[in-house]
Short mmCIF file of N, CA, C and O and ligand atoms in Angstrom, two decimals:
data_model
loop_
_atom_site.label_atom_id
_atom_site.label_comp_id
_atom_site.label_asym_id
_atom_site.label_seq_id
_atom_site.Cartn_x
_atom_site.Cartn_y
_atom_site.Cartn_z
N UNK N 1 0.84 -1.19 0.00
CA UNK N 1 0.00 0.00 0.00
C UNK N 1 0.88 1.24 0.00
O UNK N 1 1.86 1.44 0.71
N UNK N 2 0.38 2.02 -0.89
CA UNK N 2 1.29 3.65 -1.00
C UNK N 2 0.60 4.85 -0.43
O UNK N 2 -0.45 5.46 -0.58
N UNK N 3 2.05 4.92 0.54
CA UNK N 3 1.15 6.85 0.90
C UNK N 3 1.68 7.71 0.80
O UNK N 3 2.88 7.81 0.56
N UNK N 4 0.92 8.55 0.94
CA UNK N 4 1.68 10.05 0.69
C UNK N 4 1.98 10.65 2.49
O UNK N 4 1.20 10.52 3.44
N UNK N 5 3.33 11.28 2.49
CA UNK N 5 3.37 11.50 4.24
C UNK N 5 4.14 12.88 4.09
O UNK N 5 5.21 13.08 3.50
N UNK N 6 3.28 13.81 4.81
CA UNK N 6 4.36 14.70 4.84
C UNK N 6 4.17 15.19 6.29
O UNK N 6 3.17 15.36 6.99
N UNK N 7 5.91 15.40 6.55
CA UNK N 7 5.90 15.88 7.67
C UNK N 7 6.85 17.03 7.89
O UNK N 7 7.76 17.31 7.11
N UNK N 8 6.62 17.60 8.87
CA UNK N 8 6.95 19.42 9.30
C UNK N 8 7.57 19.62 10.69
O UNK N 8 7.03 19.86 11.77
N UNK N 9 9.06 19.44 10.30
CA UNK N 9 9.59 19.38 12.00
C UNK N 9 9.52 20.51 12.59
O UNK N 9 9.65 21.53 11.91
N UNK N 10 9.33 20.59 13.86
CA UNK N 10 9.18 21.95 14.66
C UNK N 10 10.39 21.40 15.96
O UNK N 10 9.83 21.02 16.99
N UNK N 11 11.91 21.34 15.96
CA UNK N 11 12.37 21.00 17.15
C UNK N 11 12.30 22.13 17.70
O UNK N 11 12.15 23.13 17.00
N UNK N 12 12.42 22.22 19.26
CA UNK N 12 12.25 23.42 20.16
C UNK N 12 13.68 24.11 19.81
O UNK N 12 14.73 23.53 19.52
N UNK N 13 13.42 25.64 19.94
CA UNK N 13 14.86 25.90 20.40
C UNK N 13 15.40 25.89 21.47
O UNK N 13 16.63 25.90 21.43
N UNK N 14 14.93 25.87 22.46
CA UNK N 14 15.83 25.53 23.37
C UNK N 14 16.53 23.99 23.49
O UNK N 14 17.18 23.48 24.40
N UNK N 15 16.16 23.52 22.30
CA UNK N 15 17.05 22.09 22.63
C UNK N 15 18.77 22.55 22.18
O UNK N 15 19.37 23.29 21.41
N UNK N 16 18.97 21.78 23.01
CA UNK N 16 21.18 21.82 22.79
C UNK N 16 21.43 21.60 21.33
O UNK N 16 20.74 20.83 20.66
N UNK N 17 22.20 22.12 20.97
CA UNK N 17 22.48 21.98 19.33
C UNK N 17 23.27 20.57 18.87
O UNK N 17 23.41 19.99 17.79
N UNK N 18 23.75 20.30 20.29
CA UNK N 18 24.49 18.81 20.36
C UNK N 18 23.49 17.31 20.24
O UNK N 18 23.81 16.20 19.83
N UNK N 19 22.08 17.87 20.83
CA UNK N 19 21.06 16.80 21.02
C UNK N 19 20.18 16.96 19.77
O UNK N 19 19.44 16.03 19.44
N UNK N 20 20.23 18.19 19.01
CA UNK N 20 19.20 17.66 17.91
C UNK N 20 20.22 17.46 16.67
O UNK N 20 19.59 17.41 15.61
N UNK N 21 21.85 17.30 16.48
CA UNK N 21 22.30 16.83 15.76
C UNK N 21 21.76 15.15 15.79
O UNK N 21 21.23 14.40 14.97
N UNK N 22 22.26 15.04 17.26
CA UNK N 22 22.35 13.08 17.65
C UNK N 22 21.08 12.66 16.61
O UNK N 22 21.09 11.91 15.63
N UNK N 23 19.74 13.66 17.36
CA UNK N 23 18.54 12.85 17.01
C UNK N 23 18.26 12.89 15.17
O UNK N 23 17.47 12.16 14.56
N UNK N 24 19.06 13.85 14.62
CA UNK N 24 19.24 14.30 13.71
C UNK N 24 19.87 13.20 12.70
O UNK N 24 19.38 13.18 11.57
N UNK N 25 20.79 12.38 12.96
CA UNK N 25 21.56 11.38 12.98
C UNK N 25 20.85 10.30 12.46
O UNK N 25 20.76 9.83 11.33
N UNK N 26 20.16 9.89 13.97
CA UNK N 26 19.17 8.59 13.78
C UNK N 26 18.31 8.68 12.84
O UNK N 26 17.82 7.74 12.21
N UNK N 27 18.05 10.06 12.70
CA UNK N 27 16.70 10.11 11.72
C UNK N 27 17.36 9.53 10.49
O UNK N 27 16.73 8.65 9.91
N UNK N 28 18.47 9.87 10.05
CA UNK N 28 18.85 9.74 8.81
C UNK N 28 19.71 8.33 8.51
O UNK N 28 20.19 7.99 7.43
N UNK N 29 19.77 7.57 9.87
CA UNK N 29 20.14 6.39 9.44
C UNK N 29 18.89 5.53 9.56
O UNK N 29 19.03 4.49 8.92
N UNK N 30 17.59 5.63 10.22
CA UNK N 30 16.80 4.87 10.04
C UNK N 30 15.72 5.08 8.80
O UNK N 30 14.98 4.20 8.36
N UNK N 31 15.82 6.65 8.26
CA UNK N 31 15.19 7.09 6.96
C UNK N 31 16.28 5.93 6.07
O UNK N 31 15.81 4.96 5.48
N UNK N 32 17.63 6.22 6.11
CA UNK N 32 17.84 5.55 5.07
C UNK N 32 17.73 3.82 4.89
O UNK N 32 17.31 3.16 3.94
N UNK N 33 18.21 3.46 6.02
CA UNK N 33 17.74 2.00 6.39
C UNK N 33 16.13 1.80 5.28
O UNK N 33 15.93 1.21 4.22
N UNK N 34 15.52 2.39 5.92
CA UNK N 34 14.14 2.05 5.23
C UNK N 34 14.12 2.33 3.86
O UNK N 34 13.43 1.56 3.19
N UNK N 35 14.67 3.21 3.28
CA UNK N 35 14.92 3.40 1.85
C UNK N 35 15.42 1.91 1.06
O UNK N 35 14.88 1.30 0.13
N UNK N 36 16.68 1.62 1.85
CA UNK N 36 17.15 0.55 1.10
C UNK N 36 15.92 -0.73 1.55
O UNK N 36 16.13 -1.46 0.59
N UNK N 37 15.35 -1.09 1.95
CA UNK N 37 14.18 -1.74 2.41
C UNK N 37 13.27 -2.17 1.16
O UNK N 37 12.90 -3.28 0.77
N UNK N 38 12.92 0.04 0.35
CA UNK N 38 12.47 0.04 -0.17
C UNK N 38 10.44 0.46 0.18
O UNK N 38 9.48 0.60 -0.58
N UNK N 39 10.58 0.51 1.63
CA UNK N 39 9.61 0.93 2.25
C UNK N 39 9.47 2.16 2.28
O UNK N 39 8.31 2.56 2.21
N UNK N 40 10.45 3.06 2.37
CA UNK N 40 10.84 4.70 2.14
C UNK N 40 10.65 5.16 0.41
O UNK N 40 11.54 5.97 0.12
N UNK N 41 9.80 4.89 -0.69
CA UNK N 41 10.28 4.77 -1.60
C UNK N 41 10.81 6.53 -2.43
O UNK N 41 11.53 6.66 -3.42
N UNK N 42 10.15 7.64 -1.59
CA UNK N 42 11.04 8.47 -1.70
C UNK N 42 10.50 9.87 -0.42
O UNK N 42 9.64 10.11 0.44
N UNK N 43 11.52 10.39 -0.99
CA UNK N 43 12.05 11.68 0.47
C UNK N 43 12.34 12.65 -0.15
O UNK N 43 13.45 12.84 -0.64
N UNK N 44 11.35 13.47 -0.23
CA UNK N 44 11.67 15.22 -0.77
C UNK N 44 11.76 16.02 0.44
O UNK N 44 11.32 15.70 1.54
N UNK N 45 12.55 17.37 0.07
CA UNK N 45 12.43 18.02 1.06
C UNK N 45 11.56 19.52 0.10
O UNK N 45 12.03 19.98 -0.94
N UNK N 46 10.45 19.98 0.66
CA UNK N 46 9.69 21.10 0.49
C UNK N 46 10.41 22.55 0.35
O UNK N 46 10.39 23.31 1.32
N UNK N 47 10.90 22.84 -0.59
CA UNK N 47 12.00 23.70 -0.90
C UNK N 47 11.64 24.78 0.15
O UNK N 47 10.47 25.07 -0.09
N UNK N 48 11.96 25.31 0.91
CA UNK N 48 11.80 26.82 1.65
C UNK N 48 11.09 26.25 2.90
O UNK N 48 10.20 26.95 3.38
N UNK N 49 11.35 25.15 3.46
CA UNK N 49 10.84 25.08 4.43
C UNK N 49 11.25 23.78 5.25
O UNK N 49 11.37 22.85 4.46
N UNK N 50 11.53 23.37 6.67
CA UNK N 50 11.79 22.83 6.99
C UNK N 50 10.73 21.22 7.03
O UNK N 50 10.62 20.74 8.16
N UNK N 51 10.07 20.49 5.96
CA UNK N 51 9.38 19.84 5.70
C UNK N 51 9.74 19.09 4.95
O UNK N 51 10.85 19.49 4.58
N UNK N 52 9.33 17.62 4.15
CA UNK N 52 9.60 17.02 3.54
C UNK N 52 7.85 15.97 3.31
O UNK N 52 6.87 15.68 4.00
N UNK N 53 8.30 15.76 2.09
CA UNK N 53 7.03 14.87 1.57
C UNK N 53 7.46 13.70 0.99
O UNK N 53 8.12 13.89 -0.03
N UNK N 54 7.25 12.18 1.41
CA UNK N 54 7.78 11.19 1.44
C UNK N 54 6.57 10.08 0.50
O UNK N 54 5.45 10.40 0.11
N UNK N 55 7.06 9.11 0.39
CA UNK N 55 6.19 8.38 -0.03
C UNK N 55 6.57 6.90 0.23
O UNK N 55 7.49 6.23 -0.22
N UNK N 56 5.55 6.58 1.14
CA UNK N 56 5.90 4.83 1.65
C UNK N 56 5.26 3.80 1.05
O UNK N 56 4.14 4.03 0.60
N UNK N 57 5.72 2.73 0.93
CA UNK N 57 5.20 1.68 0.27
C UNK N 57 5.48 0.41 1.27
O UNK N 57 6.47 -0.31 1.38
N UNK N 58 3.89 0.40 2.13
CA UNK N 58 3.96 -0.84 3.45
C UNK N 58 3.00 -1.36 3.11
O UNK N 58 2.30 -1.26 2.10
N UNK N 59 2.94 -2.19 4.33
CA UNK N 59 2.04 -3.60 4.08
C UNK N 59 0.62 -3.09 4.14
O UNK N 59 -0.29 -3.25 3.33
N UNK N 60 0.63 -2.64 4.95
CA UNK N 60 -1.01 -2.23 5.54
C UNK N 60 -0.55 -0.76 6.84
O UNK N 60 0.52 -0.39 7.32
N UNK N 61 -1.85 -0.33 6.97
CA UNK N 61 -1.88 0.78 7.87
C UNK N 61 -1.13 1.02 9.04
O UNK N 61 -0.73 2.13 9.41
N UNK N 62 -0.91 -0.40 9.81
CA UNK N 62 -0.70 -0.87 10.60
C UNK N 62 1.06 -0.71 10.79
O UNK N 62 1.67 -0.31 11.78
N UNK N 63 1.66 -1.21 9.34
CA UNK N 63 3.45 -0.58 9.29
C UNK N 63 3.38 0.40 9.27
O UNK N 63 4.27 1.06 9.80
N UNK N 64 2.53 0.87 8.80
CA UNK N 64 3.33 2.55 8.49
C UNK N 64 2.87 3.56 9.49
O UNK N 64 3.31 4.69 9.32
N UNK N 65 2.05 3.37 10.53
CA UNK N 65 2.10 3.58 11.64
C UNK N 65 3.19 3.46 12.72
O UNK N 65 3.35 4.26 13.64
N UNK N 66 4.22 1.90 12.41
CA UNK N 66 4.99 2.19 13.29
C UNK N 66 6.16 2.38 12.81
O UNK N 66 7.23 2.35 13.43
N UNK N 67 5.96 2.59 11.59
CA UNK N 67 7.51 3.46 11.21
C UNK N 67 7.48 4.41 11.69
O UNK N 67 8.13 4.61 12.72
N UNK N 68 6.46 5.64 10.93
CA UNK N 68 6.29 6.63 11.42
C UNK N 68 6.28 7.01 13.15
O UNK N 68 6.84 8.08 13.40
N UNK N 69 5.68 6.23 14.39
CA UNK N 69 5.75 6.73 15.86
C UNK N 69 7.24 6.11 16.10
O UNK N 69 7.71 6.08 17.23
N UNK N 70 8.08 5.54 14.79
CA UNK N 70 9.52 5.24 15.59
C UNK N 70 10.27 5.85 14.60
O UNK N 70 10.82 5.00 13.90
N UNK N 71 10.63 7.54 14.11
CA UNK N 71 11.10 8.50 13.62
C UNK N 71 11.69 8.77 15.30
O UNK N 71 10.98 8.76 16.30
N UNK N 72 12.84 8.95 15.27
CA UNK N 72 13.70 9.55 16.31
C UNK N 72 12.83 10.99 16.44
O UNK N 72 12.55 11.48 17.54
N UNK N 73 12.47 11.56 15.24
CA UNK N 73 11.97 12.97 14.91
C UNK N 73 10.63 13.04 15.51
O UNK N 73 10.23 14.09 16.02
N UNK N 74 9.70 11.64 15.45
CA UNK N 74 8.31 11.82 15.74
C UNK N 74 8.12 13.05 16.62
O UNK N 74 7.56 14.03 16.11
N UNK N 75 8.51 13.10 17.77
CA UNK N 75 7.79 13.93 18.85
C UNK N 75 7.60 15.56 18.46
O UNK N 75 6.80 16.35 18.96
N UNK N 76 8.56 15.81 17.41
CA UNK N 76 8.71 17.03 16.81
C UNK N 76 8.61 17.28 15.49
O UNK N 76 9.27 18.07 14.81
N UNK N 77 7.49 16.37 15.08
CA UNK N 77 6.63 16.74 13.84
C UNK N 77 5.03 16.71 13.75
O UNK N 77 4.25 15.89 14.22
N UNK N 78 4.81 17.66 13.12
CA UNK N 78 3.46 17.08 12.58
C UNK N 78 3.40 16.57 11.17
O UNK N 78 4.13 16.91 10.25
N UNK N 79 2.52 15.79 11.15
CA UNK N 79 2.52 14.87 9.96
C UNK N 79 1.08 14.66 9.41
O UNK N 79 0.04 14.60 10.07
N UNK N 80 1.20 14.59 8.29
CA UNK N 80 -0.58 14.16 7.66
C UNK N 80 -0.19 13.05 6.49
O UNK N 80 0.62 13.05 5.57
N UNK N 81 -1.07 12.21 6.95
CA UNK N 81 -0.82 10.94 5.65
C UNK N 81 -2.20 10.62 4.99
O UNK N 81 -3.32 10.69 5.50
N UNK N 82 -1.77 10.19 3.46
CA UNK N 82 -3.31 10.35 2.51
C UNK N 82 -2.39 9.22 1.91
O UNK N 82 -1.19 9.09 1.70
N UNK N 83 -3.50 8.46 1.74
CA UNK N 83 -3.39 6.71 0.97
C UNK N 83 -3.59 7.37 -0.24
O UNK N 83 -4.15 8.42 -0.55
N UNK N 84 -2.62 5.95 -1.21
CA UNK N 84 -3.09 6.76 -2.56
C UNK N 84 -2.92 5.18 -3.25
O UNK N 84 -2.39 4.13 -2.88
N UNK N 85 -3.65 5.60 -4.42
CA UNK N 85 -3.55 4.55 -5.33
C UNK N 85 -3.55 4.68 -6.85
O UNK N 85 -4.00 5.76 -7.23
N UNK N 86 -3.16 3.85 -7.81
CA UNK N 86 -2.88 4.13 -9.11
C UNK N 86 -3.73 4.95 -9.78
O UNK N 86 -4.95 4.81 -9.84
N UNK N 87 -2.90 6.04 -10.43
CA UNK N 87 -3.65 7.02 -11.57
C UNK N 87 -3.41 6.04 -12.85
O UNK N 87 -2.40 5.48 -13.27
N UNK N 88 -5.19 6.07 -13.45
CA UNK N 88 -5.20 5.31 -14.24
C UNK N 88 -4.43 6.25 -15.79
O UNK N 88 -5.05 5.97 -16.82
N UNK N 89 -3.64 6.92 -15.92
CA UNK N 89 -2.86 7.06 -16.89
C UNK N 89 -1.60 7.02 -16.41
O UNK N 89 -0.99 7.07 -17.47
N UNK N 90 -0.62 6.95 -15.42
CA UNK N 90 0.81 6.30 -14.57
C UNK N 90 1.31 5.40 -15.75
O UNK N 90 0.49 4.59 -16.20
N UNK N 91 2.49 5.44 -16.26
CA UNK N 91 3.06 4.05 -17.30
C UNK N 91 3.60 3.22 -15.81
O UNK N 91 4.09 2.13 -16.12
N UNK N 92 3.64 3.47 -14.26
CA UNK N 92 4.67 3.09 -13.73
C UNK N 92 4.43 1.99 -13.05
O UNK N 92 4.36 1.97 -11.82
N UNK N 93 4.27 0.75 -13.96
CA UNK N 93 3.86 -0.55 -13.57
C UNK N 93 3.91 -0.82 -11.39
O UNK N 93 3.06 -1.49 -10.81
N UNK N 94 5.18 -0.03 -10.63
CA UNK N 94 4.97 -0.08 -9.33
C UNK N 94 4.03 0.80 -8.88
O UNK N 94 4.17 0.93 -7.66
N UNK N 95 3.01 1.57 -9.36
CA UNK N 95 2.53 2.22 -8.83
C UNK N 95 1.14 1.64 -8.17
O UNK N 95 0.06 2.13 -8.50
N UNK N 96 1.24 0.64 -7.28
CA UNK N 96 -0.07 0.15 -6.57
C UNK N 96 0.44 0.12 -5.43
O UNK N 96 -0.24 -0.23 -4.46
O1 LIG S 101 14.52 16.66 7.65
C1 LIG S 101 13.41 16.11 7.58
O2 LIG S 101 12.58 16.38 6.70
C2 LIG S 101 13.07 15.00 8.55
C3 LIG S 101 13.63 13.74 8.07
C4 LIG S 101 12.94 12.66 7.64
C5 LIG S 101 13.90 11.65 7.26
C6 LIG S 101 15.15 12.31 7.52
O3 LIG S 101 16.29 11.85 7.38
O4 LIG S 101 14.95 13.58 7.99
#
């Protein structure tokens, strides 16, 4: 199943610049982990803004729920996700 996810980090500033590198870190080794997976199937970032719009390809509702509440980042995003499914003119045989 494919979704559309975008999410909008808001870290506090008062966090240490040392602690939102770390968490900063994880994000980007478990974003990429999942990429090579192939579950991540892509990661934009929203030009002019600290956001990004992703697109996952999981089993059911149920994964991509806990990818998403296990983002190192979770606690400091908001996020909106919209299921999507094949446009019937797409040539892109993966697109289901
Ligand atoms: O910077 C972001 O948009 C948040 C994020 C998601 C995956 C990642 O590596 O960073």
């Amino acid at each position: 199943m494919l979704f559309k996810v975008e999410m909008k980090v808001n870290i506090p500033y008062q966090m240490p610049a040392e602690q939102a590198a770390e968490i900063k870190a994880r994000e980007k080794e478990y974003a990429q982990e999942l990429q090579r997976q192939g579950k991540w199937r892509h990661l934009w970032r929203v030009a002019g803004s600290y956001s990004n719009v992703s697109i996952f390809d999981v089993a059911d509702n149920a994964e991509l729920q806990d990818i998403i509440s296990n983002l190192p980042l979770f606690p400091f995003m908001e996020i909106s996700v919209a299921p999507l499914c094949r446009h019937p003119s797409s040539i892109h045989e993966d697109d289901r």
